[in-house]
């Protein structure tokens, strides 16, 4: 994706929101793990982790 995350688009609330969606909305009858999400969106787990847990 990108090496430097633009602080304008990175917020702590985004990580909280992604976590909430991941834990409350089943996809195909099951909760998706971070690994499954990364595979579906073609993003590395490291980048996804940075986006999800970014600090501004």
PDB file of N, CA, C and O in Angstrom:
ATOM      1  N   UNK A   1       0.832  -1.176   0.000  1.00  0.00           N
ATOM      2  CA  UNK A   1       0.000   0.000   0.000  1.00  0.00           C
ATOM      3  C   UNK A   1       0.876   1.238   0.000  1.00  0.00           C
ATOM      4  O   UNK A   1       1.217   1.743  -1.033  1.00  0.00           O
ATOM      5  N   UNK A   2       1.293   1.702   1.161  1.00  0.00           N
ATOM      6  CA  UNK A   2       2.186   2.849   1.231  1.00  0.00           C
ATOM      7  C   UNK A   2       3.102   2.700   2.431  1.00  0.00           C
ATOM      8  O   UNK A   2       2.702   2.149   3.440  1.00  0.00           O
ATOM      9  N   UNK A   3       4.304   3.191   2.304  1.00  0.00           N
ATOM     10  CA  UNK A   3       5.250   3.085   3.409  1.00  0.00           C
ATOM     11  C   UNK A   3       4.978   4.134   4.469  1.00  0.00           C
ATOM     12  O   UNK A   3       5.097   3.880   5.652  1.00  0.00           O
ATOM     13  N   UNK A   4       4.623   5.333   4.049  1.00  0.00           N
ATOM     14  CA  UNK A   4       4.342   6.414   4.989  1.00  0.00           C
ATOM     15  C   UNK A   4       2.849   6.680   5.031  1.00  0.00           C
ATOM     16  O   UNK A   4       2.265   7.078   4.040  1.00  0.00           O
ATOM     17  N   UNK A   5       2.251   6.429   6.182  1.00  0.00           N
ATOM     18  CA  UNK A   5       0.827   6.663   6.308  1.00  0.00           C
ATOM     19  C   UNK A   5       0.584   8.154   6.501  1.00  0.00           C
ATOM     20  O   UNK A   5       1.194   8.784   7.355  1.00  0.00           O
ATOM     21  N   UNK A   6      -0.282   8.711   5.702  1.00  0.00           N
ATOM     22  CA  UNK A   6      -0.616  10.122   5.785  1.00  0.00           C
ATOM     23  C   UNK A   6      -1.394  10.367   7.072  1.00  0.00           C
ATOM     24  O   UNK A   6      -2.466   9.808   7.261  1.00  0.00           O
ATOM     25  N   UNK A   7      -0.862  11.200   7.989  1.00  0.00           N
ATOM     26  CA  UNK A   7      -1.537  11.415   9.265  1.00  0.00           C
ATOM     27  C   UNK A   7      -2.932  11.995   9.105  1.00  0.00           C
ATOM     28  O   UNK A   7      -3.768  11.856   9.979  1.00  0.00           O
ATOM     29  N   UNK A   8      -3.205  12.620   7.970  1.00  0.00           N
ATOM     30  CA  UNK A   8      -4.530  13.182   7.735  1.00  0.00           C
ATOM     31  C   UNK A   8      -5.597  12.091   7.682  1.00  0.00           C
ATOM     32  O   UNK A   8      -6.748  12.304   8.024  1.00  0.00           O
ATOM     33  N   UNK A   9      -5.202  10.883   7.254  1.00  0.00           N
ATOM     34  CA  UNK A   9      -6.151   9.798   7.086  1.00  0.00           C
ATOM     35  C   UNK A   9      -6.007   8.696   8.130  1.00  0.00           C
ATOM     36  O   UNK A   9      -6.669   7.684   8.030  1.00  0.00           O
ATOM     37  N   UNK A  10      -5.153   8.883   9.108  1.00  0.00           N
ATOM     38  CA  UNK A  10      -4.922   7.869  10.132  1.00  0.00           C
ATOM     39  C   UNK A  10      -5.415   8.397  11.469  1.00  0.00           C
ATOM     40  O   UNK A  10      -4.967   9.436  11.930  1.00  0.00           O
ATOM     41  N   UNK A  11      -6.355   7.682  12.056  1.00  0.00           N
ATOM     42  CA  UNK A  11      -6.929   8.105  13.330  1.00  0.00           C
ATOM     43  C   UNK A  11      -7.092   6.894  14.234  1.00  0.00           C
ATOM     44  O   UNK A  11      -7.353   5.788  13.752  1.00  0.00           O
ATOM     45  N   UNK A  12      -6.986   7.115  15.526  1.00  0.00           N
ATOM     46  CA  UNK A  12      -7.194   6.022  16.465  1.00  0.00           C
ATOM     47  C   UNK A  12      -8.601   5.459  16.331  1.00  0.00           C
ATOM     48  O   UNK A  12      -8.815   4.267  16.494  1.00  0.00           O
ATOM     49  N   UNK A  13      -9.555   6.324  16.012  1.00  0.00           N
ATOM     50  CA  UNK A  13     -10.939   5.873  15.869  1.00  0.00           C
ATOM     51  C   UNK A  13     -11.093   4.862  14.735  1.00  0.00           C
ATOM     52  O   UNK A  13     -11.960   4.009  14.787  1.00  0.00           O
ATOM     53  N   UNK A  14     -10.271   4.968  13.708  1.00  0.00           N
ATOM     54  CA  UNK A  14     -10.343   4.024  12.593  1.00  0.00           C
ATOM     55  C   UNK A  14     -10.046   2.609  13.070  1.00  0.00           C
ATOM     56  O   UNK A  14     -10.771   1.672  12.743  1.00  0.00           O
ATOM     57  N   UNK A  15      -9.012   2.447  13.849  1.00  0.00           N
ATOM     58  CA  UNK A  15      -8.673   1.133  14.390  1.00  0.00           C
ATOM     59  C   UNK A  15      -9.778   0.568  15.265  1.00  0.00           C
ATOM     60  O   UNK A  15     -10.126  -0.606  15.174  1.00  0.00           O
ATOM     61  N   UNK A  16     -10.358   1.439  16.103  1.00  0.00           N
ATOM     62  CA  UNK A  16     -11.470   1.008  16.955  1.00  0.00           C
ATOM     63  C   UNK A  16     -12.673   0.589  16.115  1.00  0.00           C
ATOM     64  O   UNK A  16     -13.328  -0.399  16.399  1.00  0.00           O
ATOM     65  N   UNK A  17     -12.936   1.346  15.048  1.00  0.00           N
ATOM     66  CA  UNK A  17     -14.066   1.046  14.176  1.00  0.00           C
ATOM     67  C   UNK A  17     -13.846  -0.273  13.429  1.00  0.00           C
ATOM     68  O   UNK A  17     -14.751  -1.103  13.341  1.00  0.00           O
ATOM     69  N   UNK A  18     -12.644  -0.470  12.914  1.00  0.00           N
ATOM     70  CA  UNK A  18     -12.339  -1.729  12.231  1.00  0.00           C
ATOM     71  C   UNK A  18     -12.493  -2.915  13.177  1.00  0.00           C
ATOM     72  O   UNK A  18     -13.024  -3.962  12.799  1.00  0.00           O
ATOM     73  N   UNK A  19     -12.021  -2.749  14.400  1.00  0.00           N
ATOM     74  CA  UNK A  19     -12.133  -3.811  15.403  1.00  0.00           C
ATOM     75  C   UNK A  19     -13.601  -4.109  15.708  1.00  0.00           C
ATOM     76  O   UNK A  19     -14.009  -5.268  15.805  1.00  0.00           O
ATOM     77  N   UNK A  20     -14.400  -3.053  15.845  1.00  0.00           N
ATOM     78  CA  UNK A  20     -15.824  -3.221  16.118  1.00  0.00           C
ATOM     79  C   UNK A  20     -16.510  -3.972  14.975  1.00  0.00           C
ATOM     80  O   UNK A  20     -17.258  -4.925  15.209  1.00  0.00           O
ATOM     81  N   UNK A  21     -16.245  -3.564  13.742  1.00  0.00           N
ATOM     82  CA  UNK A  21     -16.836  -4.249  12.594  1.00  0.00           C
ATOM     83  C   UNK A  21     -16.416  -5.711  12.540  1.00  0.00           C
ATOM     84  O   UNK A  21     -17.231  -6.601  12.308  1.00  0.00           O
ATOM     85  N   UNK A  22     -15.142  -5.939  12.763  1.00  0.00           N
ATOM     86  CA  UNK A  22     -14.589  -7.294  12.683  1.00  0.00           C
ATOM     87  C   UNK A  22     -15.232  -8.208  13.723  1.00  0.00           C
ATOM     88  O   UNK A  22     -15.472  -9.386  13.457  1.00  0.00           O
ATOM     89  N   UNK A  23     -15.530  -7.673  14.895  1.00  0.00           N
ATOM     90  CA  UNK A  23     -16.057  -8.511  15.976  1.00  0.00           C
ATOM     91  C   UNK A  23     -17.579  -8.590  16.013  1.00  0.00           C
ATOM     92  O   UNK A  23     -18.117  -9.433  16.719  1.00  0.00           O
ATOM     93  N   UNK A  24     -18.277  -7.738  15.286  1.00  0.00           N
ATOM     94  CA  UNK A  24     -19.735  -7.752  15.375  1.00  0.00           C
ATOM     95  C   UNK A  24     -20.442  -8.194  14.105  1.00  0.00           C
ATOM     96  O   UNK A  24     -21.588  -8.627  14.171  1.00  0.00           O
ATOM     97  N   UNK A  25     -19.797  -8.077  12.955  1.00  0.00           N
ATOM     98  CA  UNK A  25     -20.460  -8.418  11.693  1.00  0.00           C
ATOM     99  C   UNK A  25     -19.852  -9.688  11.112  1.00  0.00           C
ATOM    100  O   UNK A  25     -18.715  -9.674  10.638  1.00  0.00           O
ATOM    101  N   UNK A  26     -20.602 -10.792  11.161  1.00  0.00           N
ATOM    102  CA  UNK A  26     -20.079 -12.030  10.570  1.00  0.00           C
ATOM    103  C   UNK A  26     -20.095 -11.971   9.044  1.00  0.00           C
ATOM    104  O   UNK A  26     -20.982 -11.384   8.442  1.00  0.00           O
ATOM    105  N   UNK A  27     -19.079 -12.550   8.447  1.00  0.00           N
ATOM    106  CA  UNK A  27     -18.987 -12.641   6.990  1.00  0.00           C
ATOM    107  C   UNK A  27     -19.037 -14.117   6.639  1.00  0.00           C
ATOM    108  O   UNK A  27     -18.172 -14.883   7.049  1.00  0.00           O
ATOM    109  N   UNK A  28     -20.067 -14.490   5.909  1.00  0.00           N
ATOM    110  CA  UNK A  28     -20.234 -15.906   5.588  1.00  0.00           C
ATOM    111  C   UNK A  28     -20.475 -16.746   6.826  1.00  0.00           C
ATOM    112  O   UNK A  28     -20.078 -17.904   6.881  1.00  0.00           O
ATOM    113  N   UNK A  29     -21.077 -16.156   7.844  1.00  0.00           N
ATOM    114  CA  UNK A  29     -21.411 -16.876   9.068  1.00  0.00           C
ATOM    115  C   UNK A  29     -20.280 -16.983  10.079  1.00  0.00           C
ATOM    116  O   UNK A  29     -20.417 -17.660  11.084  1.00  0.00           O
ATOM    117  N   UNK A  30     -19.146 -16.308   9.827  1.00  0.00           N
ATOM    118  CA  UNK A  30     -18.049 -16.374  10.801  1.00  0.00           C
ATOM    119  C   UNK A  30     -17.362 -15.015  10.925  1.00  0.00           C
ATOM    120  O   UNK A  30     -17.493 -14.151  10.074  1.00  0.00           O
ATOM    121  N   UNK A  31     -16.657 -14.841  12.008  1.00  0.00           N
ATOM    122  CA  UNK A  31     -15.893 -13.618  12.239  1.00  0.00           C
ATOM    123  C   UNK A  31     -14.554 -13.742  11.520  1.00  0.00           C
ATOM    124  O   UNK A  31     -13.902 -14.781  11.583  1.00  0.00           O
ATOM    125  N   UNK A  32     -14.155 -12.695  10.827  1.00  0.00           N
ATOM    126  CA  UNK A  32     -12.897 -12.741  10.082  1.00  0.00           C
ATOM    127  C   UNK A  32     -11.717 -12.376  10.975  1.00  0.00           C
ATOM    128  O   UNK A  32     -11.781 -11.426  11.743  1.00  0.00           O
ATOM    129  N   UNK A  33     -10.642 -13.119  10.836  1.00  0.00           N
ATOM    130  CA  UNK A  33      -9.409 -12.792  11.556  1.00  0.00           C
ATOM    131  C   UNK A  33      -8.657 -11.714  10.775  1.00  0.00           C
ATOM    132  O   UNK A  33      -8.959 -11.446   9.609  1.00  0.00           O
ATOM    133  N   UNK A  34      -7.674 -11.098  11.405  1.00  0.00           N
ATOM    134  CA  UNK A  34      -6.847 -10.104  10.712  1.00  0.00           C
ATOM    135  C   UNK A  34      -6.206 -10.714   9.469  1.00  0.00           C
ATOM    136  O   UNK A  34      -6.138 -10.086   8.422  1.00  0.00           O
ATOM    137  N   UNK A  35      -5.748 -11.955   9.587  1.00  0.00           N
ATOM    138  CA  UNK A  35      -5.087 -12.635   8.469  1.00  0.00           C
ATOM    139  C   UNK A  35      -6.039 -12.806   7.283  1.00  0.00           C
ATOM    140  O   UNK A  35      -5.664 -12.574   6.136  1.00  0.00           O
ATOM    141  N   UNK A  36      -7.284 -13.190   7.569  1.00  0.00           N
ATOM    142  CA  UNK A  36      -8.271 -13.361   6.501  1.00  0.00           C
ATOM    143  C   UNK A  36      -8.601 -12.024   5.841  1.00  0.00           C
ATOM    144  O   UNK A  36      -8.739 -11.947   4.621  1.00  0.00           O
ATOM    145  N   UNK A  37      -8.721 -10.985   6.638  1.00  0.00           N
ATOM    146  CA  UNK A  37      -9.003  -9.653   6.096  1.00  0.00           C
ATOM    147  C   UNK A  37      -7.864  -9.208   5.192  1.00  0.00           C
ATOM    148  O   UNK A  37      -8.099  -8.720   4.089  1.00  0.00           O
ATOM    149  N   UNK A  38      -6.640  -9.380   5.635  1.00  0.00           N
ATOM    150  CA  UNK A  38      -5.479  -8.989   4.838  1.00  0.00           C
ATOM    151  C   UNK A  38      -5.450  -9.720   3.504  1.00  0.00           C
ATOM    152  O   UNK A  38      -5.153  -9.114   2.473  1.00  0.00           O
ATOM    153  N   UNK A  39      -5.764 -10.983   3.532  1.00  0.00           N
ATOM    154  CA  UNK A  39      -5.763 -11.753   2.295  1.00  0.00           C
ATOM    155  C   UNK A  39      -6.845 -11.241   1.336  1.00  0.00           C
ATOM    156  O   UNK A  39      -6.610 -11.094   0.144  1.00  0.00           O
ATOM    157  N   UNK A  40      -8.017 -10.895   1.865  1.00  0.00           N
ATOM    158  CA  UNK A  40      -9.118 -10.434   1.016  1.00  0.00           C
ATOM    159  C   UNK A  40      -8.893  -9.033   0.456  1.00  0.00           C
ATOM    160  O   UNK A  40      -9.355  -8.726  -0.633  1.00  0.00           O
ATOM    161  N   UNK A  41      -8.192  -8.182   1.187  1.00  0.00           N
ATOM    162  CA  UNK A  41      -7.975  -6.809   0.710  1.00  0.00           C
ATOM    163  C   UNK A  41      -6.589  -6.617   0.107  1.00  0.00           C
ATOM    164  O   UNK A  41      -6.216  -5.498  -0.240  1.00  0.00           O
ATOM    165  N   UNK A  42      -5.831  -7.686  -0.015  1.00  0.00           N
ATOM    166  CA  UNK A  42      -4.483  -7.641  -0.599  1.00  0.00           C
ATOM    167  C   UNK A  42      -3.584  -6.618   0.096  1.00  0.00           C
ATOM    168  O   UNK A  42      -2.954  -5.780  -0.537  1.00  0.00           O
ATOM    169  N   UNK A  43      -3.546  -6.704   1.406  1.00  0.00           N
ATOM    170  CA  UNK A  43      -2.702  -5.824   2.210  1.00  0.00           C
ATOM    171  C   UNK A  43      -1.886  -6.698   3.152  1.00  0.00           C
ATOM    172  O   UNK A  43      -2.389  -7.703   3.654  1.00  0.00           O
ATOM    173  N   UNK A  44      -0.655  -6.320   3.379  1.00  0.00           N
ATOM    174  CA  UNK A  44       0.173  -7.113   4.281  1.00  0.00           C
ATOM    175  C   UNK A  44      -0.334  -6.959   5.718  1.00  0.00           C
ATOM    176  O   UNK A  44      -0.888  -5.922   6.080  1.00  0.00           O
ATOM    177  N   UNK A  45      -0.141  -8.001   6.538  1.00  0.00           N
ATOM    178  CA  UNK A  45      -0.555  -7.906   7.938  1.00  0.00           C
ATOM    179  C   UNK A  45       0.137  -6.750   8.674  1.00  0.00           C
ATOM    180  O   UNK A  45      -0.464  -6.133   9.547  1.00  0.00           O
ATOM    181  N   UNK A  46       1.378  -6.457   8.302  1.00  0.00           N
ATOM    182  CA  UNK A  46       2.096  -5.360   8.947  1.00  0.00           C
ATOM    183  C   UNK A  46       1.434  -4.016   8.639  1.00  0.00           C
ATOM    184  O   UNK A  46       1.244  -3.188   9.528  1.00  0.00           O
ATOM    185  N   UNK A  47       1.077  -3.806   7.380  1.00  0.00           N
ATOM    186  CA  UNK A  47       0.432  -2.554   6.989  1.00  0.00           C
ATOM    187  C   UNK A  47      -0.946  -2.447   7.623  1.00  0.00           C
ATOM    188  O   UNK A  47      -1.320  -1.397   8.143  1.00  0.00           O
ATOM    189  N   UNK A  48      -1.696  -3.532   7.608  1.00  0.00           N
ATOM    190  CA  UNK A  48      -3.027  -3.530   8.225  1.00  0.00           C
ATOM    191  C   UNK A  48      -2.911  -3.211   9.713  1.00  0.00           C
ATOM    192  O   UNK A  48      -3.687  -2.424  10.251  1.00  0.00           O
ATOM    193  N   UNK A  49      -1.932  -3.792  10.364  1.00  0.00           N
ATOM    194  CA  UNK A  49      -1.713  -3.515  11.786  1.00  0.00           C
ATOM    195  C   UNK A  49      -1.373  -2.057  12.044  1.00  0.00           C
ATOM    196  O   UNK A  49      -1.822  -1.465  13.018  1.00  0.00           O
ATOM    197  N   UNK A  50      -0.575  -1.468  11.150  1.00  0.00           N
ATOM    198  CA  UNK A  50      -0.225  -0.055  11.306  1.00  0.00           C
ATOM    199  C   UNK A  50      -1.444   0.838  11.127  1.00  0.00           C
ATOM    200  O   UNK A  50      -1.622   1.810  11.852  1.00  0.00           O
ATOM    201  N   UNK A  51      -2.266   0.516  10.148  1.00  0.00           N
ATOM    202  CA  UNK A  51      -3.480   1.306   9.919  1.00  0.00           C
ATOM    203  C   UNK A  51      -4.432   1.151  11.090  1.00  0.00           C
ATOM    204  O   UNK A  51      -4.985   2.125  11.600  1.00  0.00           O
ATOM    205  N   UNK A  52      -4.596  -0.071  11.545  1.00  0.00           N
ATOM    206  CA  UNK A  52      -5.565  -0.368  12.597  1.00  0.00           C
ATOM    207  C   UNK A  52      -5.136   0.201  13.951  1.00  0.00           C
ATOM    208  O   UNK A  52      -5.978   0.596  14.741  1.00  0.00           O
ATOM    209  N   UNK A  53      -3.846   0.260  14.204  1.00  0.00           N
ATOM    210  CA  UNK A  53      -3.370   0.691  15.517  1.00  0.00           C
ATOM    211  C   UNK A  53      -2.543   1.978  15.452  1.00  0.00           C
ATOM    212  O   UNK A  53      -1.764   2.264  16.345  1.00  0.00           O
ATOM    213  N   UNK A  54      -2.722   2.745  14.396  1.00  0.00           N
ATOM    214  CA  UNK A  54      -1.918   3.953  14.204  1.00  0.00           C
ATOM    215  C   UNK A  54      -2.167   4.975  15.296  1.00  0.00           C
ATOM    216  O   UNK A  54      -3.261   5.123  15.792  1.00  0.00           O
ATOM    217  N   UNK A  55      -1.102   5.669  15.651  1.00  0.00           N
ATOM    218  CA  UNK A  55      -1.191   6.752  16.631  1.00  0.00           C
ATOM    219  C   UNK A  55      -0.840   8.051  15.951  1.00  0.00           C
ATOM    220  O   UNK A  55       0.121   8.126  15.208  1.00  0.00           O
ATOM    221  N   UNK A  56      -1.633   9.051  16.186  1.00  0.00           N
ATOM    222  CA  UNK A  56      -1.414  10.356  15.554  1.00  0.00           C
ATOM    223  C   UNK A  56      -0.658  11.238  16.526  1.00  0.00           C
ATOM    224  O   UNK A  56      -0.943  11.283  17.681  1.00  0.00           O
TER     225      UNK A  56
END
